[in-house]
Amino acid sequence: NPFSCFSDFTEMMRALGYPRLISMENFHTPNFMLVSEVLLWLVKRYEPQTDIPPDVETEQDRVFFIKAVAQFMATKAHVKLNTKKLYQADGYAVKELLKITSVLYGAMNTKGVERADLGEEDSSKFKFDLGSKIADLKSVRQLASEITSKGATLYDLLGKEVELREARTESIARPLEINEAEKMMKVAINCVLEEVQKTKDMLNNVALDEANLEAKIEKRKLELERSQKRLQTLQSVRPAFMDEYEKIEEQLQKQYSIYIEKFRNLTYMEQLLDDHRRTEQEMFEETANMLRLMQSRLKEEEQHLLKSGNNDDSDVEIQEDERSDSEVEDRQNMKHRTAPETLLQG
């Protein structure tokens, strides 16, 4: 349960003098503003001179703030914090905050400060001044590492003392010869003179190189000035083909405007042609439909006449046949007449 250590946290924060009351309900939902405020207050309490930015408006600022606090506590107090739980800013962040508060609370107890008697005025006076102690801690660590390394080298040298003692006593007991000492001194003097000559030669070479570089720099400067002057003259002089270029450019603009106009007219005419073809197609379909309807009506009338003619007498049939033939001829003539009329009307 992340809220099991909440009572210890609130008690420690109250003992350390945090000016705001913290309840368990503040961490039921993620509350990053409260977590950032508590972290910044604890860091300032640990080291007042720290410069961690308090901006937590955007997501990037929040990530940077959590990383800076975690790095500060890891380097200064050797407290490892879980950045993911801190960024959640819920009950799991209380455990990470408890790590810092426990360190500060333990330091307060070692100094003999009583929790029960700490009020708001006394807590404001209670400050940790660890800035100067950290520099001392670094120097102490460096000195400790140097002491261990020098102690190891000293131990190795003392182990060789048994062998070196005999050589040292022999060299001390041996009488000093002036000629040999003089030769050795001459050899050392010659070596030193050679080194001095080498350094002088190097200095002379450096002076020559410096002079050569200065001459090259002057030469480059002159070339640069000439190039700039030439560029200025070229920019000021108008080319001979500019007049012709401007005329051609004006003609090109005119030709382009003409081309745009013709292109628009062409597209408009193509659209009109498409509309005309569409209307013709519709008229043709309408006439075809009218012809089909007329043919179907004529067939129905013929069938009706044939059925009615079969029910009458033979004489009547002959007369009706004659009449029907004349009527058929009249209807056919009417058909031939109405077809072109319907076409013309269509």
mmCIF file of C-alpha atoms in Angstrom:
data_model
loop_
_atom_site.group_PDB
_atom_site.id
_atom_site.type_symbol
_atom_site.label_atom_id
_atom_site.label_comp_id
_atom_site.label_asym_id
_atom_site.label_seq_id
_atom_site.Cartn_x
_atom_site.Cartn_y
_atom_site.Cartn_z
ATOM 1 C CA ASN A 1 0.000 0.000 0.000
ATOM 2 C CA PRO A 2 1.605 3.327 -1.004
ATOM 3 C CA PHE A 3 -0.184 5.211 1.815
ATOM 4 C CA SER A 4 1.242 3.042 4.635
ATOM 5 C CA CYS A 5 4.211 5.407 5.108
ATOM 6 C CA PHE A 6 2.117 8.565 4.743
ATOM 7 C CA SER A 7 1.870 9.226 8.488
ATOM 8 C CA ASP A 8 5.666 9.139 8.862
ATOM 9 C CA PHE A 9 6.022 11.506 5.923
ATOM 10 C CA THR A 10 3.558 14.053 7.289
ATOM 11 C CA GLU A 11 5.113 13.858 10.739
ATOM 12 C CA MET A 12 8.629 14.409 9.374
ATOM 13 C CA MET A 13 7.500 17.295 7.159
ATOM 14 C CA ARG A 14 5.781 18.919 10.138
ATOM 15 C CA ALA A 15 8.939 18.437 12.221
ATOM 16 C CA LEU A 16 11.131 19.903 9.490
ATOM 17 C CA GLY A 17 8.922 22.990 9.441
ATOM 18 C CA TYR A 18 7.038 22.725 6.181
ATOM 19 C CA PRO A 19 4.586 25.669 6.261
ATOM 20 C CA ARG A 20 1.685 23.830 4.578
ATOM 21 C CA LEU A 21 -0.465 20.999 5.923
ATOM 22 C CA ILE A 22 -0.356 17.798 3.869
ATOM 23 C CA SER A 23 -3.153 15.248 3.989
ATOM 24 C CA MET A 24 -3.594 11.826 2.465
ATOM 25 C CA GLU A 25 -6.308 13.096 0.154
ATOM 26 C CA ASN A 26 -3.798 15.297 -1.691
ATOM 27 C CA PHE A 27 -2.238 12.182 -3.235
ATOM 28 C CA HIS A 28 -5.341 10.161 -4.149
ATOM 29 C CA THR A 29 -5.098 11.749 -7.611
ATOM 30 C CA PRO A 30 -1.885 12.874 -9.351
ATOM 31 C CA ASN A 31 -0.885 16.259 -7.949
ATOM 32 C CA PHE A 32 2.355 17.264 -9.640
ATOM 33 C CA MET A 33 2.258 20.861 -8.421
ATOM 34 C CA LEU A 34 2.319 19.745 -4.754
ATOM 35 C CA VAL A 35 5.063 17.183 -5.408
ATOM 36 C CA SER A 36 7.221 19.756 -7.207
ATOM 37 C CA GLU A 37 6.678 22.275 -4.412
ATOM 38 C CA VAL A 38 7.686 19.718 -1.744
ATOM 39 C CA LEU A 39 10.741 18.601 -3.753
ATOM 40 C CA LEU A 40 11.924 22.169 -4.280
ATOM 41 C CA TRP A 41 11.429 22.956 -0.588
ATOM 42 C CA LEU A 42 13.390 19.860 0.479
ATOM 43 C CA VAL A 43 16.223 20.630 -1.959
ATOM 44 C CA LYS A 44 16.387 24.230 -0.727
ATOM 45 C CA ARG A 45 16.393 22.929 2.851
ATOM 46 C CA TYR A 46 19.241 20.572 2.017
ATOM 47 C CA GLU A 47 21.291 23.218 0.169
ATOM 48 C CA PRO A 48 19.967 26.802 0.023
ATOM 49 C CA GLN A 49 22.383 27.822 -2.767
ATOM 50 C CA THR A 50 21.039 25.349 -5.316
ATOM 51 C CA ASP A 51 19.739 26.701 -8.638
ATOM 52 C CA ILE A 52 17.141 24.167 -9.802
ATOM 53 C CA PRO A 53 14.561 25.891 -12.069
ATOM 54 C CA PRO A 54 11.052 25.818 -10.558
ATOM 55 C CA ASP A 55 9.201 25.925 -13.921
ATOM 56 C CA VAL A 56 6.803 22.962 -14.288
ATOM 57 C CA GLU A 57 4.286 24.320 -16.771
ATOM 58 C CA THR A 58 5.042 22.069 -19.754
ATOM 59 C CA GLU A 59 5.828 18.370 -19.955
ATOM 60 C CA GLN A 60 9.446 19.031 -20.935
ATOM 61 C CA ASP A 61 9.921 21.364 -17.954
ATOM 62 C CA ARG A 62 8.512 18.736 -15.599
ATOM 63 C CA VAL A 63 10.826 16.017 -16.913
ATOM 64 C CA PHE A 64 13.818 18.360 -16.612
ATOM 65 C CA PHE A 65 12.800 19.323 -13.054
ATOM 66 C CA ILE A 66 12.486 15.667 -11.923
ATOM 67 C CA LYS A 67 15.827 14.750 -13.528
ATOM 68 C CA ALA A 68 17.586 17.729 -11.928
ATOM 69 C CA VAL A 69 16.254 16.899 -8.460
ATOM 70 C CA ALA A 70 17.151 13.209 -8.791
ATOM 71 C CA GLN A 71 20.671 14.038 -10.001
ATOM 72 C CA PHE A 72 21.141 16.573 -7.195
ATOM 73 C CA MET A 73 20.099 14.114 -4.476
ATOM 74 C CA ALA A 74 22.205 11.330 -6.005
ATOM 75 C CA THR A 75 25.384 13.437 -6.146
ATOM 76 C CA LYS A 76 24.984 15.448 -2.942
ATOM 77 C CA ALA A 77 23.180 13.118 -0.527
ATOM 78 C CA HIS A 78 23.718 9.701 -2.237
ATOM 79 C CA VAL A 79 19.947 9.151 -2.272
ATOM 80 C CA LYS A 80 18.657 7.244 -5.300
ATOM 81 C CA LEU A 81 15.163 8.360 -6.370
ATOM 82 C CA ASN A 82 12.755 6.671 -8.751
ATOM 83 C CA THR A 83 11.963 9.352 -11.331
ATOM 84 C CA LYS A 84 8.956 7.481 -12.753
ATOM 85 C CA LYS A 85 7.201 7.343 -9.377
ATOM 86 C CA LEU A 86 7.996 11.006 -8.734
ATOM 87 C CA TYR A 87 6.563 11.954 -12.110
ATOM 88 C CA GLN A 88 3.350 10.030 -11.298
ATOM 89 C CA ALA A 89 2.815 12.442 -8.367
ATOM 90 C CA ASP A 90 0.433 10.091 -6.552
ATOM 91 C CA GLY A 91 0.736 7.856 -3.492
ATOM 92 C CA TYR A 92 3.798 6.098 -4.893
ATOM 93 C CA ALA A 93 5.672 9.410 -4.948
ATOM 94 C CA VAL A 94 5.341 9.636 -1.130
ATOM 95 C CA LYS A 95 7.827 6.767 -0.709
ATOM 96 C CA GLU A 96 10.407 8.630 -2.801
ATOM 97 C CA LEU A 97 9.791 11.872 -0.896
ATOM 98 C CA LEU A 98 10.182 9.944 2.369
ATOM 99 C CA LYS A 99 13.789 9.079 1.395
ATOM 100 C CA ILE A 100 14.758 12.759 1.357
ATOM 101 C CA THR A 101 12.764 13.692 4.447
ATOM 102 C CA SER A 102 14.269 10.802 6.429
ATOM 103 C CA VAL A 103 17.784 12.048 5.638
ATOM 104 C CA LEU A 104 16.940 15.594 6.731
ATOM 105 C CA TYR A 105 15.048 14.328 9.791
ATOM 106 C CA GLY A 106 17.997 12.166 10.850
ATOM 107 C CA ALA A 107 20.380 15.112 10.471
ATOM 108 C CA MET A 108 18.040 17.250 12.561
ATOM 109 C CA ASN A 109 17.969 14.634 15.354
ATOM 110 C CA THR A 110 21.748 14.370 15.404
ATOM 111 C CA LYS A 111 21.964 18.100 16.047
ATOM 112 C CA GLY A 112 19.647 17.715 19.058
ATOM 113 C CA VAL A 113 16.612 19.522 17.711
ATOM 114 C CA GLU A 114 13.399 18.274 19.350
ATOM 115 C CA ARG A 115 10.430 17.664 17.080
ATOM 116 C CA ALA A 116 7.685 18.429 19.589
ATOM 117 C CA ASP A 117 9.005 21.870 20.490
ATOM 118 C CA LEU A 118 9.517 22.991 16.931
ATOM 119 C CA GLY A 119 7.023 25.692 16.007
ATOM 120 C CA GLU A 120 6.601 27.693 12.874
ATOM 121 C CA GLU A 121 9.020 30.403 14.029
ATOM 122 C CA ASP A 122 11.678 27.934 15.154
ATOM 123 C CA SER A 123 11.354 25.872 11.969
ATOM 124 C CA SER A 124 12.051 28.909 9.797
ATOM 125 C CA LYS A 125 15.322 29.396 11.700
ATOM 126 C CA PHE A 126 16.308 25.759 11.270
ATOM 127 C CA LYS A 127 18.538 25.571 8.202
ATOM 128 C CA PHE A 128 21.137 23.216 6.906
ATOM 129 C CA ASP A 129 24.389 24.756 5.810
ATOM 130 C CA LEU A 130 25.895 21.909 3.824
ATOM 131 C CA GLY A 131 27.321 23.965 0.970
ATOM 132 C CA SER A 132 30.685 24.474 2.666
ATOM 133 C CA LYS A 133 30.765 20.896 3.973
ATOM 134 C CA ILE A 134 30.462 19.438 0.458
ATOM 135 C CA ALA A 135 33.675 21.146 -0.697
ATOM 136 C CA ASP A 136 35.444 19.797 2.406
ATOM 137 C CA LEU A 137 34.076 16.356 1.670
ATOM 138 C CA LYS A 138 35.492 16.441 -1.864
ATOM 139 C CA SER A 139 38.923 17.524 -0.608
ATOM 140 C CA VAL A 140 38.850 14.786 2.065
ATOM 141 C CA ARG A 141 38.046 12.157 -0.556
ATOM 142 C CA GLN A 142 40.873 13.368 -2.783
ATOM 143 C CA LEU A 143 43.341 13.350 0.095
ATOM 144 C CA ALA A 144 42.242 9.869 1.125
ATOM 145 C CA SER A 145 42.839 8.528 -2.390
ATOM 146 C CA GLU A 146 46.263 10.210 -2.484
ATOM 147 C CA ILE A 147 47.165 8.772 0.925
ATOM 148 C CA THR A 148 46.302 5.237 -0.183
ATOM 149 C CA SER A 149 48.278 5.528 -3.434
ATOM 150 C CA LYS A 150 51.324 7.029 -1.715
ATOM 151 C CA GLY A 151 51.133 4.444 1.045
ATOM 152 C CA ALA A 152 51.241 1.657 -1.557
ATOM 153 C CA THR A 153 54.271 3.200 -3.325
ATOM 154 C CA LEU A 154 56.006 3.705 0.032
ATOM 155 C CA TYR A 155 55.397 0.065 0.917
ATOM 156 C CA ASP A 156 56.982 -1.044 -2.372
ATOM 157 C CA LEU A 157 59.991 1.216 -1.831
ATOM 158 C CA LEU A 158 60.503 -0.043 1.720
ATOM 159 C CA GLY A 159 60.456 -3.587 0.363
ATOM 160 C CA LYS A 160 63.415 -2.666 -1.888
ATOM 161 C CA GLU A 161 65.315 -1.041 0.989
ATOM 162 C CA VAL A 162 67.220 -4.274 1.816
ATOM 163 C CA GLU A 163 68.765 -4.409 -1.664
ATOM 164 C CA LEU A 164 69.382 -0.693 -1.957
ATOM 165 C CA ARG A 165 71.015 -0.406 1.456
ATOM 166 C CA GLU A 166 74.110 -2.364 0.376
ATOM 167 C CA ALA A 167 74.509 -0.315 -2.836
ATOM 168 C CA ARG A 168 74.132 2.905 -0.864
ATOM 169 C CA THR A 169 76.754 1.900 1.726
ATOM 170 C CA GLU A 170 79.179 0.856 -1.034
ATOM 171 C CA SER A 171 78.754 4.152 -2.897
ATOM 172 C CA ILE A 172 79.258 6.104 0.359
ATOM 173 C CA ALA A 173 82.336 4.088 1.341
ATOM 174 C CA ARG A 174 83.927 4.464 -2.070
ATOM 175 C CA PRO A 175 86.303 7.503 -2.294
ATOM 176 C CA LEU A 176 85.173 10.317 -4.573
ATOM 177 C CA GLU A 177 87.400 10.876 -7.656
ATOM 178 C CA ILE A 178 87.535 14.471 -8.903
ATOM 179 C CA ASN A 179 88.289 13.514 -12.531
ATOM 180 C CA GLU A 180 85.219 11.325 -12.840
ATOM 181 C CA ALA A 181 83.048 13.950 -11.189
ATOM 182 C CA GLU A 182 84.423 16.558 -13.580
ATOM 183 C CA LYS A 183 83.688 14.345 -16.595
ATOM 184 C CA MET A 184 80.148 13.733 -15.432
ATOM 185 C CA MET A 185 79.592 17.444 -14.886
ATOM 186 C CA LYS A 186 80.928 18.232 -18.372
ATOM 187 C CA VAL A 187 78.613 15.641 -19.907
ATOM 188 C CA ALA A 188 75.634 17.113 -18.021
ATOM 189 C CA ILE A 189 76.630 20.644 -19.101
ATOM 190 C CA ASN A 190 76.889 19.565 -22.737
ATOM 191 C CA CYS A 191 73.444 17.946 -22.570
ATOM 192 C CA VAL A 192 71.979 21.114 -21.128
ATOM 193 C CA LEU A 193 73.676 23.249 -23.806
ATOM 194 C CA GLU A 194 72.297 20.981 -26.525
ATOM 195 C CA GLU A 195 68.810 21.346 -25.094
ATOM 196 C CA VAL A 196 69.240 25.117 -24.975
ATOM 197 C CA GLN A 197 70.388 25.179 -28.603
ATOM 198 C CA LYS A 198 67.421 23.086 -29.663
ATOM 199 C CA THR A 199 65.028 25.448 -27.931
ATOM 200 C CA LYS A 200 66.724 28.450 -29.587
ATOM 201 C CA ASP A 201 66.420 26.803 -32.988
ATOM 202 C CA MET A 202 62.760 26.097 -32.339
ATOM 203 C CA LEU A 203 62.235 29.731 -31.339
ATOM 204 C CA ASN A 204 63.941 30.913 -34.511
ATOM 205 C CA ASN A 205 61.790 28.587 -36.577
ATOM 206 C CA VAL A 206 58.727 29.897 -34.855
ATOM 207 C CA ALA A 207 59.752 33.462 -35.687
ATOM 208 C CA LEU A 208 60.304 32.509 -39.334
ATOM 209 C CA ASP A 209 56.962 30.737 -39.489
ATOM 210 C CA GLU A 210 55.285 33.753 -37.943
ATOM 211 C CA ALA A 211 56.846 36.053 -40.532
ATOM 212 C CA ASN A 212 55.767 33.754 -43.371
ATOM 213 C CA LEU A 213 52.236 33.593 -42.020
ATOM 214 C CA GLU A 214 52.063 37.364 -41.697
ATOM 215 C CA ALA A 215 53.247 37.732 -45.307
ATOM 216 C CA LYS A 216 50.588 35.250 -46.471
ATOM 217 C CA ILE A 217 47.909 37.067 -44.475
ATOM 218 C CA GLU A 218 48.873 40.388 -46.055
ATOM 219 C CA LYS A 219 48.796 38.800 -49.495
ATOM 220 C CA ARG A 220 45.337 37.338 -48.848
ATOM 221 C CA LYS A 221 44.107 40.702 -47.604
ATOM 222 C CA LEU A 222 45.274 42.419 -50.793
ATOM 223 C CA GLU A 223 43.591 39.748 -52.926
ATOM 224 C CA LEU A 224 40.411 40.163 -50.914
ATOM 225 C CA GLU A 225 40.416 43.927 -51.399
ATOM 226 C CA ARG A 226 40.936 43.530 -55.155
ATOM 227 C CA SER A 227 38.122 40.992 -55.353
ATOM 228 C CA GLN A 228 35.765 43.291 -53.428
ATOM 229 C CA LYS A 229 36.599 46.232 -55.713
ATOM 230 C CA ARG A 230 36.006 44.062 -58.776
ATOM 231 C CA LEU A 231 32.684 42.897 -57.334
ATOM 232 C CA GLN A 232 31.599 46.473 -56.723
ATOM 233 C CA THR A 233 32.491 47.468 -60.300
ATOM 234 C CA LEU A 234 30.599 44.464 -61.693
ATOM 235 C CA GLN A 235 27.552 45.314 -59.596
ATOM 236 C CA SER A 236 27.611 48.954 -60.681
ATOM 237 C CA VAL A 237 28.091 48.262 -64.430
ATOM 238 C CA ARG A 238 24.901 47.379 -66.312
ATOM 239 C CA PRO A 239 25.313 44.445 -68.719
ATOM 240 C CA ALA A 240 24.831 45.048 -72.459
ATOM 241 C CA PHE A 241 22.138 42.416 -72.868
ATOM 242 C CA MET A 242 19.884 43.765 -70.104
ATOM 243 C CA ASP A 243 17.869 46.021 -72.482
ATOM 244 C CA GLU A 244 17.157 43.138 -74.833
ATOM 245 C CA TYR A 245 16.382 40.891 -71.868
ATOM 246 C CA GLU A 246 13.825 43.358 -70.492
ATOM 247 C CA LYS A 247 12.158 43.716 -73.915
ATOM 248 C CA ILE A 248 11.933 39.945 -74.327
ATOM 249 C CA GLU A 249 10.545 39.665 -70.821
ATOM 250 C CA GLU A 250 7.784 42.182 -71.638
ATOM 251 C CA GLN A 251 6.939 40.269 -74.808
ATOM 252 C CA LEU A 252 6.849 37.069 -72.821
ATOM 253 C CA GLN A 253 4.364 38.591 -70.390
ATOM 254 C CA LYS A 254 2.111 39.662 -73.275
ATOM 255 C CA GLN A 255 2.329 36.239 -74.932
ATOM 256 C CA TYR A 256 1.531 34.588 -71.646
ATOM 257 C CA SER A 257 -1.572 36.748 -71.141
ATOM 258 C CA ILE A 258 -2.715 35.898 -74.701
ATOM 259 C CA TYR A 259 -2.101 32.214 -74.042
ATOM 260 C CA ILE A 260 -4.135 32.365 -70.829
ATOM 261 C CA GLU A 261 -7.033 34.048 -72.645
ATOM 262 C CA LYS A 262 -7.036 31.489 -75.467
ATOM 263 C CA PHE A 263 -6.817 28.624 -73.033
ATOM 264 C CA ARG A 264 -9.843 29.928 -71.119
ATOM 265 C CA ASN A 265 -11.824 30.373 -74.363
ATOM 266 C CA LEU A 266 -10.890 26.863 -75.481
ATOM 267 C CA THR A 267 -12.030 25.322 -72.213
ATOM 268 C CA TYR A 268 -15.289 27.304 -72.406
ATOM 269 C CA MET A 269 -15.972 26.123 -75.988
ATOM 270 C CA GLU A 270 -15.222 22.523 -75.021
ATOM 271 C CA GLN A 271 -17.704 22.805 -72.191
ATOM 272 C CA LEU A 272 -20.378 24.204 -74.566
ATOM 273 C CA LEU A 273 -19.711 21.383 -77.034
ATOM 274 C CA ASP A 274 -20.129 18.799 -74.300
ATOM 275 C CA ASP A 275 -23.413 20.393 -73.226
ATOM 276 C CA HIS A 276 -24.682 20.409 -76.836
ATOM 277 C CA ARG A 277 -23.811 16.742 -77.328
ATOM 278 C CA ARG A 278 -25.513 15.866 -74.096
ATOM 279 C CA THR A 279 -28.746 17.646 -75.128
ATOM 280 C CA GLU A 280 -28.710 15.922 -78.560
ATOM 281 C CA GLN A 281 -28.289 12.550 -76.888
ATOM 282 C CA GLU A 282 -31.214 13.256 -74.578
ATOM 283 C CA MET A 283 -33.441 14.331 -77.542
ATOM 284 C CA PHE A 284 -32.519 11.173 -79.464
ATOM 285 C CA GLU A 285 -33.407 8.997 -76.508
ATOM 286 C CA GLU A 286 -36.765 10.776 -76.090
ATOM 287 C CA THR A 287 -37.713 10.254 -79.796
ATOM 288 C CA ALA A 288 -36.729 6.593 -79.577
ATOM 289 C CA ASN A 289 -38.934 6.151 -76.527
ATOM 290 C CA MET A 290 -41.867 7.844 -78.315
ATOM 291 C CA LEU A 291 -41.504 5.531 -81.333
ATOM 292 C CA ARG A 292 -41.466 2.472 -79.102
ATOM 293 C CA LEU A 293 -44.648 3.625 -77.347
ATOM 294 C CA MET A 294 -46.445 4.246 -80.675
ATOM 295 C CA GLN A 295 -45.458 0.835 -82.008
ATOM 296 C CA SER A 296 -46.733 -0.882 -78.885
ATOM 297 C CA ARG A 297 -50.062 1.011 -79.081
ATOM 298 C CA LEU A 298 -50.548 0.094 -82.771
ATOM 299 C CA LYS A 299 -49.897 -3.581 -82.035
ATOM 300 C CA GLU A 300 -52.444 -3.542 -79.212
ATOM 301 C CA GLU A 301 -55.112 -1.923 -81.474
ATOM 302 C CA GLU A 302 -54.502 -4.500 -84.242
ATOM 303 C CA GLN A 303 -54.838 -7.359 -81.787
ATOM 304 C CA HIS A 304 -58.042 -5.843 -80.418
ATOM 305 C CA LEU A 305 -59.526 -5.503 -83.939
ATOM 306 C CA LEU A 306 -58.638 -9.088 -84.841
ATOM 307 C CA LYS A 307 -60.352 -10.425 -81.711
ATOM 308 C CA SER A 308 -63.548 -8.354 -82.334
ATOM 309 C CA GLY A 309 -63.720 -9.415 -86.048
ATOM 310 C CA ASN A 310 -63.847 -13.148 -85.274
ATOM 311 C CA ASN A 311 -67.146 -12.839 -83.285
ATOM 312 C CA ASP A 312 -69.318 -11.338 -86.199
ATOM 313 C CA ASP A 313 -71.090 -13.133 -89.223
ATOM 314 C CA SER A 314 -69.456 -13.965 -92.499
ATOM 315 C CA ASP A 315 -71.083 -11.042 -94.341
ATOM 316 C CA VAL A 316 -70.272 -8.754 -91.647
ATOM 317 C CA GLU A 317 -66.818 -10.278 -91.622
ATOM 318 C CA ILE A 318 -66.411 -9.465 -95.298
ATOM 319 C CA GLN A 319 -67.596 -5.932 -94.791
ATOM 320 C CA GLU A 320 -65.505 -5.604 -91.710
ATOM 321 C CA ASP A 321 -62.573 -7.080 -93.537
ATOM 322 C CA GLU A 322 -63.027 -4.535 -96.245
ATOM 323 C CA ARG A 323 -63.459 -1.830 -93.691
ATOM 324 C CA SER A 324 -60.619 -3.173 -91.608
ATOM 325 C CA ASP A 325 -58.392 -3.232 -94.659
ATOM 326 C CA SER A 326 -59.289 0.353 -95.425
ATOM 327 C CA GLU A 327 -58.868 1.273 -91.757
ATOM 328 C CA VAL A 328 -55.544 -0.515 -91.599
ATOM 329 C CA GLU A 329 -54.421 1.380 -94.655
ATOM 330 C CA ASP A 330 -55.653 4.607 -93.123
ATOM 331 C CA ARG A 331 -53.882 3.807 -89.867
ATOM 332 C CA GLN A 332 -50.699 2.900 -91.636
ATOM 333 C CA ASN A 333 -50.907 6.190 -93.488
ATOM 334 C CA MET A 334 -51.497 7.916 -90.186
ATOM 335 C CA LYS A 335 -48.538 6.056 -88.716
ATOM 336 C CA HIS A 336 -46.284 7.128 -91.513
ATOM 337 C CA ARG A 337 -47.532 10.671 -91.099
ATOM 338 C CA THR A 338 -47.267 10.863 -87.292
ATOM 339 C CA ALA A 339 -43.781 9.390 -87.115
ATOM 340 C CA PRO A 340 -42.021 12.323 -88.855
ATOM 341 C CA GLU A 341 -44.325 14.764 -87.039
ATOM 342 C CA THR A 342 -43.272 13.354 -83.665
ATOM 343 C CA LEU A 343 -39.686 13.467 -84.791
ATOM 344 C CA LEU A 344 -40.057 17.105 -85.763
ATOM 345 C CA GLN A 345 -41.801 17.882 -82.480
ATOM 346 C CA GLY A 346 -39.053 16.099 -80.591
#
